[in-house]
PDB file of C-alpha atoms in Angstrom:
ATOM      1  CA  MET A  20      82.741 -49.602 -34.735  1.00 42.00           C
ATOM      2  CA  ASN A  21      79.877 -49.921 -32.273  1.00 44.00           C
ATOM      3  CA  ILE A  22      77.932 -53.167 -32.935  1.00 45.00           C
ATOM      4  CA  PRO A  23      74.412 -51.735 -32.350  1.00 46.00           C
ATOM      5  CA  TYR A  24      75.249 -48.845 -34.686  1.00 42.00           C
ATOM      6  CA  LEU A  25      76.515 -51.261 -37.341  1.00 38.00           C
ATOM      7  CA  ARG A  26      73.407 -53.405 -36.903  1.00 48.00           C
ATOM      8  CA  ALA A  27      71.208 -50.313 -37.364  1.00 45.00           C
ATOM      9  CA  ILE A  28      73.036 -49.344 -40.564  1.00 43.00           C
ATOM     10  CA  LEU A  29      72.778 -52.869 -41.967  1.00 41.00           C
ATOM     11  CA  CYS A  30      69.062 -53.039 -41.119  1.00 45.00           C
ATOM     12  CA  ALA A  31      68.467 -49.687 -42.795  1.00 45.00           C
ATOM     13  CA  ALA A  32      70.325 -50.843 -45.905  1.00 43.00           C
ATOM     14  CA  PHE A  33      68.420 -54.124 -45.910  1.00 44.00           C
ATOM     15  CA  LEU A  34      65.107 -52.289 -45.616  1.00 46.00           C
ATOM     16  CA  ALA A  35      66.057 -49.779 -48.277  1.00 46.00           C
ATOM     17  CA  GLY A  36      67.049 -52.403 -50.888  1.00 46.00           C
ATOM     18  CA  PRO A  37      63.553 -53.538 -51.911  1.00 45.00           C
ATOM     19  CA  ALA A  38      62.266 -49.982 -51.679  1.00 44.00           C
ATOM     20  CA  LEU A  39      65.000 -48.768 -54.009  1.00 42.00           C
ATOM     21  CA  SER A  40      64.437 -51.404 -56.662  1.00 44.00           C
ATOM     22  CA  HIS A  41      60.665 -50.908 -56.623  1.00 44.00           C
ATOM     23  CA  ALA A  42      60.895 -47.132 -56.626  1.00 42.00           C
ATOM     24  CA  ALA A  43      63.230 -47.202 -59.617  1.00 42.00           C
ATOM     25  CA  ARG A  44      60.856 -49.413 -61.601  1.00 45.00           C
ATOM     26  CA  ALA A  45      57.732 -47.532 -60.613  1.00 44.00           C
ATOM     27  CA  GLU A  46      59.284 -44.137 -61.373  1.00 46.00           C
ATOM     28  CA  GLU A  47      58.143 -42.817 -58.020  1.00 47.00           C
ATOM     29  CA  PRO A  48      60.092 -40.522 -55.709  1.00 48.00           C
ATOM     30  CA  LEU A  49      63.308 -42.374 -55.006  1.00 51.00           C
ATOM     31  CA  ILE A  50      63.948 -43.664 -51.518  1.00 58.00           C
ATOM     32  CA  SER A  51      67.651 -44.256 -51.270  1.00 63.00           C
ATOM     33  CA  ALA A  52      70.168 -45.020 -48.600  1.00 64.00           C
ATOM     34  CA  GLY A  53      71.087 -41.340 -48.853  1.00 71.00           C
ATOM     35  CA  ASN A  54      67.523 -40.432 -47.946  1.00 78.00           C
ATOM     36  CA  ILE A  55      67.541 -42.686 -44.909  1.00 83.00           C
ATOM     37  CA  LYS A  56      69.039 -41.226 -41.779  1.00 85.00           C
ATOM     38  CA  ALA A  57      68.873 -43.752 -38.962  1.00 85.00           C
ATOM     39  CA  CYS A  58      69.657 -43.588 -35.279  1.00 86.00           C
ATOM     40  CA  PHE A  59      69.148 -45.815 -32.283  1.00 85.00           C
ATOM     41  CA  ILE A  60      68.158 -45.504 -28.653  1.00 86.00           C
ATOM     42  CA  ASP A  61      68.334 -47.814 -25.675  1.00 86.00           C
ATOM     43  CA  LEU A  62      64.642 -48.086 -24.888  1.00 85.00           C
ATOM     44  CA  GLN A  63      65.265 -49.874 -21.584  1.00 85.00           C
ATOM     45  CA  GLU A  64      67.446 -46.985 -20.430  1.00 87.00           C
ATOM     46  CA  VAL A  65      64.749 -44.491 -21.426  1.00 88.00           C
ATOM     47  CA  LEU A  66      62.155 -46.482 -19.462  1.00 87.00           C
ATOM     48  CA  ARG A  67      64.446 -46.663 -16.405  1.00 85.00           C
ATOM     49  CA  ASN A  68      64.552 -42.864 -16.439  1.00 89.00           C
ATOM     50  CA  TYR A  69      60.814 -42.422 -16.957  1.00 88.00           C
ATOM     51  CA  PRO A  70      59.085 -42.030 -13.546  1.00 89.00           C
ATOM     52  CA  GLU A  71      55.565 -42.511 -14.948  1.00 90.00           C
ATOM     53  CA  TYR A  72      56.605 -45.907 -16.325  1.00 92.00           C
ATOM     54  CA  ALA A  73      57.917 -46.967 -12.902  1.00 92.00           C
ATOM     55  CA  LYS A  74      54.683 -45.787 -11.247  1.00 94.00           C
ATOM     56  CA  ALA A  75      52.508 -47.623 -13.772  1.00 94.00           C
ATOM     57  CA  LYS A  76      54.567 -50.791 -13.376  1.00 95.00           C
ATOM     58  CA  GLU A  77      54.381 -50.572  -9.573  1.00 96.00           C
ATOM     59  CA  THR A  78      50.606 -49.987  -9.692  1.00 97.00           C
ATOM     60  CA  LEU A  79      50.230 -53.010 -11.963  1.00 96.00           C
ATOM     61  CA  GLU A  80      52.310 -55.193  -9.627  1.00 96.00           C
ATOM     62  CA  GLU A  81      50.251 -54.088  -6.610  1.00 97.00           C
ATOM     63  CA  TRP A  82      47.031 -54.771  -8.507  1.00 96.00           C
ATOM     64  CA  ALA A  83      48.283 -58.253  -9.465  1.00 96.00           C
ATOM     65  CA  LYS A  84      49.423 -59.344  -5.963  1.00 97.00           C
ATOM     66  CA  PRO A  85      46.014 -60.506  -4.655  1.00 96.00           C
ATOM     67  CA  LYS A  86      45.348 -62.259  -7.964  1.00 96.00           C
ATOM     68  CA  GLN A  87      48.665 -64.084  -7.723  1.00 96.00           C
ATOM     69  CA  LYS A  88      47.865 -65.037  -4.137  1.00 96.00           C
ATOM     70  CA  LEU A  89      44.532 -66.500  -5.300  1.00 95.00           C
ATOM     71  CA  ILE A  90      46.265 -68.516  -8.024  1.00 95.00           C
ATOM     72  CA  THR A  91      48.873 -69.796  -5.571  1.00 96.00           C
ATOM     73  CA  GLU A  92      46.130 -70.917  -3.166  1.00 96.00           C
ATOM     74  CA  LYS A  93      44.277 -72.727  -5.969  1.00 94.00           C
ATOM     75  CA  GLU A  94      47.528 -74.437  -7.019  1.00 95.00           C
ATOM     76  CA  ARG A  95      48.049 -75.589  -3.432  1.00 95.00           C
ATOM     77  CA  GLN A  96      44.511 -77.035  -3.285  1.00 92.00           C
ATOM     78  CA  ILE A  97      44.976 -78.898  -6.568  1.00 91.00           C
ATOM     79  CA  GLN A  98      48.343 -80.246  -5.429  1.00 92.00           C
ATOM     80  CA  GLN A  99      46.725 -81.470  -2.207  1.00 90.00           C
ATOM     81  CA  LEU A 100      43.962 -83.241  -4.153  1.00 87.00           C
ATOM     82  CA  ASP A 101      46.559 -84.829  -6.432  1.00 87.00           C
ATOM     83  CA  ASN A 102      48.555 -86.039  -3.429  1.00 87.00           C
ATOM     84  CA  ASP A 103      45.379 -87.480  -1.864  1.00 82.00           C
ATOM     85  CA  LEU A 104      44.649 -89.368  -5.076  1.00 82.00           C
ATOM     86  CA  LYS A 105      48.160 -90.837  -5.193  1.00 82.00           C
ATOM     87  CA  LYS A 106      48.186 -91.829  -1.503  1.00 80.00           C
ATOM     88  CA  ASN A 107      44.852 -93.600  -1.485  1.00 73.00           C
ATOM     89  CA  LEU A 108      45.322 -96.123  -4.246  1.00 66.00           C
ATOM     90  CA  LEU A 109      43.537 -98.791  -2.178  1.00 62.00           C
ATOM     91  CA  ARG A 110      40.198 -96.954  -2.217  1.00 71.00           C
ATOM     92  CA  SER A 111      37.112 -98.409  -3.788  1.00 78.00           C
ATOM     93  CA  GLU A 112      36.461 -97.643  -7.466  1.00 79.00           C
ATOM     94  CA  ASP A 113      33.555 -95.347  -6.593  1.00 80.00           C
ATOM     95  CA  SER A 114      35.670 -93.405  -4.125  1.00 80.00           C
ATOM     96  CA  LYS A 115      38.533 -93.084  -6.653  1.00 80.00           C
ATOM     97  CA  LYS A 116      36.173 -91.871  -9.383  1.00 84.00           C
ATOM     98  CA  GLU A 117      34.649 -89.342  -6.997  1.00 84.00           C
ATOM     99  CA  LYS A 118      38.091 -87.964  -6.044  1.00 83.00           C
ATOM    100  CA  GLU A 119      39.207 -87.928  -9.691  1.00 86.00           C
ATOM    101  CA  GLY A 120      36.043 -86.028 -10.639  1.00 89.00           C
ATOM    102  CA  GLU A 121      36.695 -83.534  -7.852  1.00 88.00           C
ATOM    103  CA  PHE A 122      40.297 -83.159  -9.025  1.00 88.00           C
ATOM    104  CA  LYS A 123      39.261 -82.582 -12.660  1.00 92.00           C
ATOM    105  CA  LYS A 124      36.636 -80.052 -11.584  1.00 93.00           C
ATOM    106  CA  GLU A 125      39.160 -78.123  -9.464  1.00 91.00           C
ATOM    107  CA  LEU A 126      41.760 -78.264 -12.235  1.00 92.00           C
ATOM    108  CA  GLY A 127      39.249 -76.949 -14.787  1.00 94.00           C
ATOM    109  CA  GLY A 128      38.237 -74.155 -12.420  1.00 93.00           C
ATOM    110  CA  TYR A 129      41.893 -73.293 -11.877  1.00 93.00           C
ATOM    111  CA  GLN A 130      42.589 -73.149 -15.617  1.00 95.00           C
ATOM    112  CA  ASP A 131      39.539 -70.934 -16.177  1.00 95.00           C
ATOM    113  CA  LEU A 132      40.656 -68.649 -13.349  1.00 94.00           C
ATOM    114  CA  VAL A 133      44.165 -68.337 -14.802  1.00 95.00           C
ATOM    115  CA  LYS A 134      42.778 -67.435 -18.250  1.00 96.00           C
ATOM    116  CA  GLN A 135      40.413 -64.874 -16.726  1.00 96.00           C
ATOM    117  CA  LEU A 136      43.157 -63.281 -14.632  1.00 96.00           C
ATOM    118  CA  GLN A 137      45.567 -63.190 -17.581  1.00 96.00           C
ATOM    119  CA  SER A 138      42.920 -61.362 -19.595  1.00 96.00           C
ATOM    120  CA  GLU A 139      42.280 -58.922 -16.732  1.00 97.00           C
ATOM    121  CA  LEU A 140      46.027 -58.382 -16.345  1.00 96.00           C
ATOM    122  CA  ALA A 141      46.417 -57.591 -20.056  1.00 96.00           C
ATOM    123  CA  GLU A 142      43.535 -55.088 -19.868  1.00 97.00           C
ATOM    124  CA  LYS A 143      44.951 -53.439 -16.741  1.00 97.00           C
ATOM    125  CA  GLU A 144      48.427 -53.311 -18.266  1.00 96.00           C
ATOM    126  CA  ASP A 145      47.028 -51.658 -21.388  1.00 95.00           C
ATOM    127  CA  GLU A 146      45.050 -49.188 -19.262  1.00 96.00           C
ATOM    128  CA  LEU A 147      48.083 -48.227 -17.162  1.00 96.00           C
ATOM    129  CA  LEU A 148      50.766 -48.277 -19.850  1.00 94.00           C
ATOM    130  CA  SER A 149      48.880 -46.750 -22.805  1.00 94.00           C
ATOM    131  CA  PRO A 150      49.563 -43.152 -21.702  1.00 91.00           C
ATOM    132  CA  VAL A 151      53.219 -44.050 -21.112  1.00 90.00           C
ATOM    133  CA  LYS A 152      53.550 -45.667 -24.553  1.00 91.00           C
ATOM    134  CA  GLU A 153      51.787 -42.734 -26.206  1.00 89.00           C
ATOM    135  CA  THR A 154      54.095 -40.175 -24.571  1.00 91.00           C
ATOM    136  CA  LEU A 155      57.156 -42.275 -25.359  1.00 88.00           C
ATOM    137  CA  SER A 156      56.152 -42.766 -28.997  1.00 88.00           C
ATOM    138  CA  LYS A 157      55.416 -39.065 -29.455  1.00 89.00           C
ATOM    139  CA  SER A 158      58.734 -38.114 -27.811  1.00 91.00           C
ATOM    140  CA  ILE A 159      60.678 -40.482 -30.074  1.00 90.00           C
ATOM    141  CA  GLU A 160      58.951 -39.050 -33.148  1.00 89.00           C
ATOM    142  CA  GLU A 161      59.534 -35.414 -32.088  1.00 90.00           C
ATOM    143  CA  VAL A 162      63.226 -35.905 -31.258  1.00 90.00           C
ATOM    144  CA  SER A 163      63.759 -37.911 -34.454  1.00 87.00           C
ATOM    145  CA  LYS A 164      62.165 -35.263 -36.644  1.00 87.00           C
ATOM    146  CA  SER A 165      63.995 -32.411 -34.912  1.00 88.00           C
ATOM    147  CA  LYS A 166      67.334 -34.144 -35.504  1.00 88.00           C
ATOM    148  CA  GLY A 167      66.474 -35.174 -39.062  1.00 87.00           C
ATOM    149  CA  PHE A 168      66.232 -38.930 -38.465  1.00 86.00           C
ATOM    150  CA  ASN A 169      63.595 -40.925 -40.288  1.00 87.00           C
ATOM    151  CA  VAL A 170      64.276 -44.396 -38.839  1.00 87.00           C
ATOM    152  CA  VAL A 171      64.852 -45.149 -35.145  1.00 88.00           C
ATOM    153  CA  PHE A 172      66.069 -48.524 -33.897  1.00 86.00           C
ATOM    154  CA  ASP A 173      66.002 -49.882 -30.364  1.00 86.00           C
ATOM    155  CA  ALA A 174      69.606 -50.930 -29.816  1.00 78.00           C
ATOM    156  CA  ALA A 175      68.711 -53.295 -26.983  1.00 76.00           C
ATOM    157  CA  ALA A 176      65.710 -54.915 -28.676  1.00 76.00           C
ATOM    158  CA  PRO A 177      65.594 -58.604 -29.314  1.00 74.00           C
ATOM    159  CA  SER A 178      65.206 -59.407 -32.991  1.00 69.00           C
ATOM    160  CA  GLY A 179      61.401 -59.221 -32.741  1.00 63.00           C
ATOM    161  CA  ARG A 180      60.725 -55.476 -32.965  1.00 67.00           C
ATOM    162  CA  PRO A 181      63.799 -53.260 -33.228  1.00 81.00           C
ATOM    163  CA  ILE A 182      62.254 -50.399 -35.256  1.00 81.00           C
ATOM    164  CA  LEU A 183      60.587 -47.779 -33.058  1.00 81.00           C
ATOM    165  CA  TYR A 184      59.827 -45.048 -35.578  1.00 79.00           C
ATOM    166  CA  VAL A 185      59.827 -44.686 -39.350  1.00 81.00           C
ATOM    167  CA  ASP A 186      59.024 -41.482 -41.197  1.00 77.00           C
ATOM    168  CA  ASP A 187      55.852 -41.838 -43.263  1.00 80.00           C
ATOM    169  CA  SER A 188      57.725 -40.708 -46.381  1.00 76.00           C
ATOM    170  CA  LEU A 189      59.538 -44.069 -46.325  1.00 70.00           C
ATOM    171  CA  ASP A 190      56.263 -46.003 -46.427  1.00 68.00           C
ATOM    172  CA  ILE A 191      55.902 -47.721 -49.792  1.00 67.00           C
ATOM    173  CA  THR A 192      52.806 -49.724 -48.840  1.00 73.00           C
ATOM    174  CA  GLU A 193      50.543 -48.060 -51.409  1.00 78.00           C
ATOM    175  CA  ALA A 194      53.144 -48.492 -54.144  1.00 76.00           C
ATOM    176  CA  VAL A 195      53.449 -52.190 -53.287  1.00 73.00           C
ATOM    177  CA  ILE A 196      49.651 -52.569 -53.289  1.00 80.00           C
ATOM    178  CA  SER A 197      49.523 -50.949 -56.746  1.00 78.00           C
ATOM    179  CA  ARG A 198      52.298 -53.218 -57.985  1.00 78.00           C
ATOM    180  CA  VAL A 199      50.531 -56.323 -56.655  1.00 78.00           C
ATOM    181  CA  LYS A 200      47.302 -55.245 -58.351  1.00 80.00           C
ATOM    182  CA  GLU A 201      49.204 -54.703 -61.619  1.00 81.00           C
ATOM    183  CA  ALA A 202      50.811 -58.140 -61.313  1.00 80.00           C
ATOM    184  CA  VAL A 203      47.469 -59.811 -60.625  1.00 76.00           C
ATOM    185  CA  LYS A 204      45.877 -57.942 -63.513  1.00 84.00           C
ATOM    186  CA  SER A 205      48.656 -58.878 -65.943  1.00 80.00           C
ATOM    187  CA  LYS A 206      48.482 -62.541 -64.857  1.00 73.00           C
ATOM    188  CA  SER A 207      44.730 -62.615 -65.388  1.00 78.00           C
ATOM    189  CA  GLU A 208      45.101 -60.982 -68.836  1.00 81.00           C
ATOM    190  CA  LYS A 209      47.788 -63.436 -70.051  1.00 71.00           C
ATOM    191  CA  PRO A 210      45.562 -66.563 -69.976  1.00 63.00           C
ATOM    192  CA  GLU A 211      42.910 -64.676 -71.970  1.00 58.00           C
ATOM    193  CA  GLU A 212      45.504 -63.754 -74.617  1.00 57.00           C
ATOM    194  CA  LYS A 213      46.526 -67.436 -74.951  1.00 54.00           C
ATOM    195  CA  LYS A 214      42.917 -68.484 -75.544  1.00 55.00           C
ATOM    196  CA  LYS A 215      42.629 -66.113 -78.528  1.00 55.00           C
TER     197      LYS A 215
END
């Protein structure tokens, strides 16, 4: 049996377990393993065959090149200052403190620049890739629904985020919220009963 397929089935069963036990207790529409029809895709393969993704990625890389060049230049300057500090150990205390102050100032400026550029990169990436992600997400949902699947796994995903789509009918969030509220309410009522 194909390992990614087996992994998808096991994940679906694992996810369905708590839903089944809660649904049975709450007398709500039953979500069962029979109701779950799962499939998987290789998201990396889809992206490799998606020209807009390649264009967005290329545009992002081109946008980032001058920023990377600026960072590399700043790193070189800081390295040079560090080397100067190490070479001139025989300087006067005032001279050493001045060079150390200059080094700390440059290092702080470098760190601020890196943070700023990382933030700009994240914004640019979001700007360029949002339409791609939206189209991809919509396509996954449409194909899944047309083929009768209600859970889609990314077969190549690391363990962090393998589920790409789940039919809303499998969402038991509101039922869990109600159950939590009931549990909290019953716990708060029990101490009052003991006091009586």
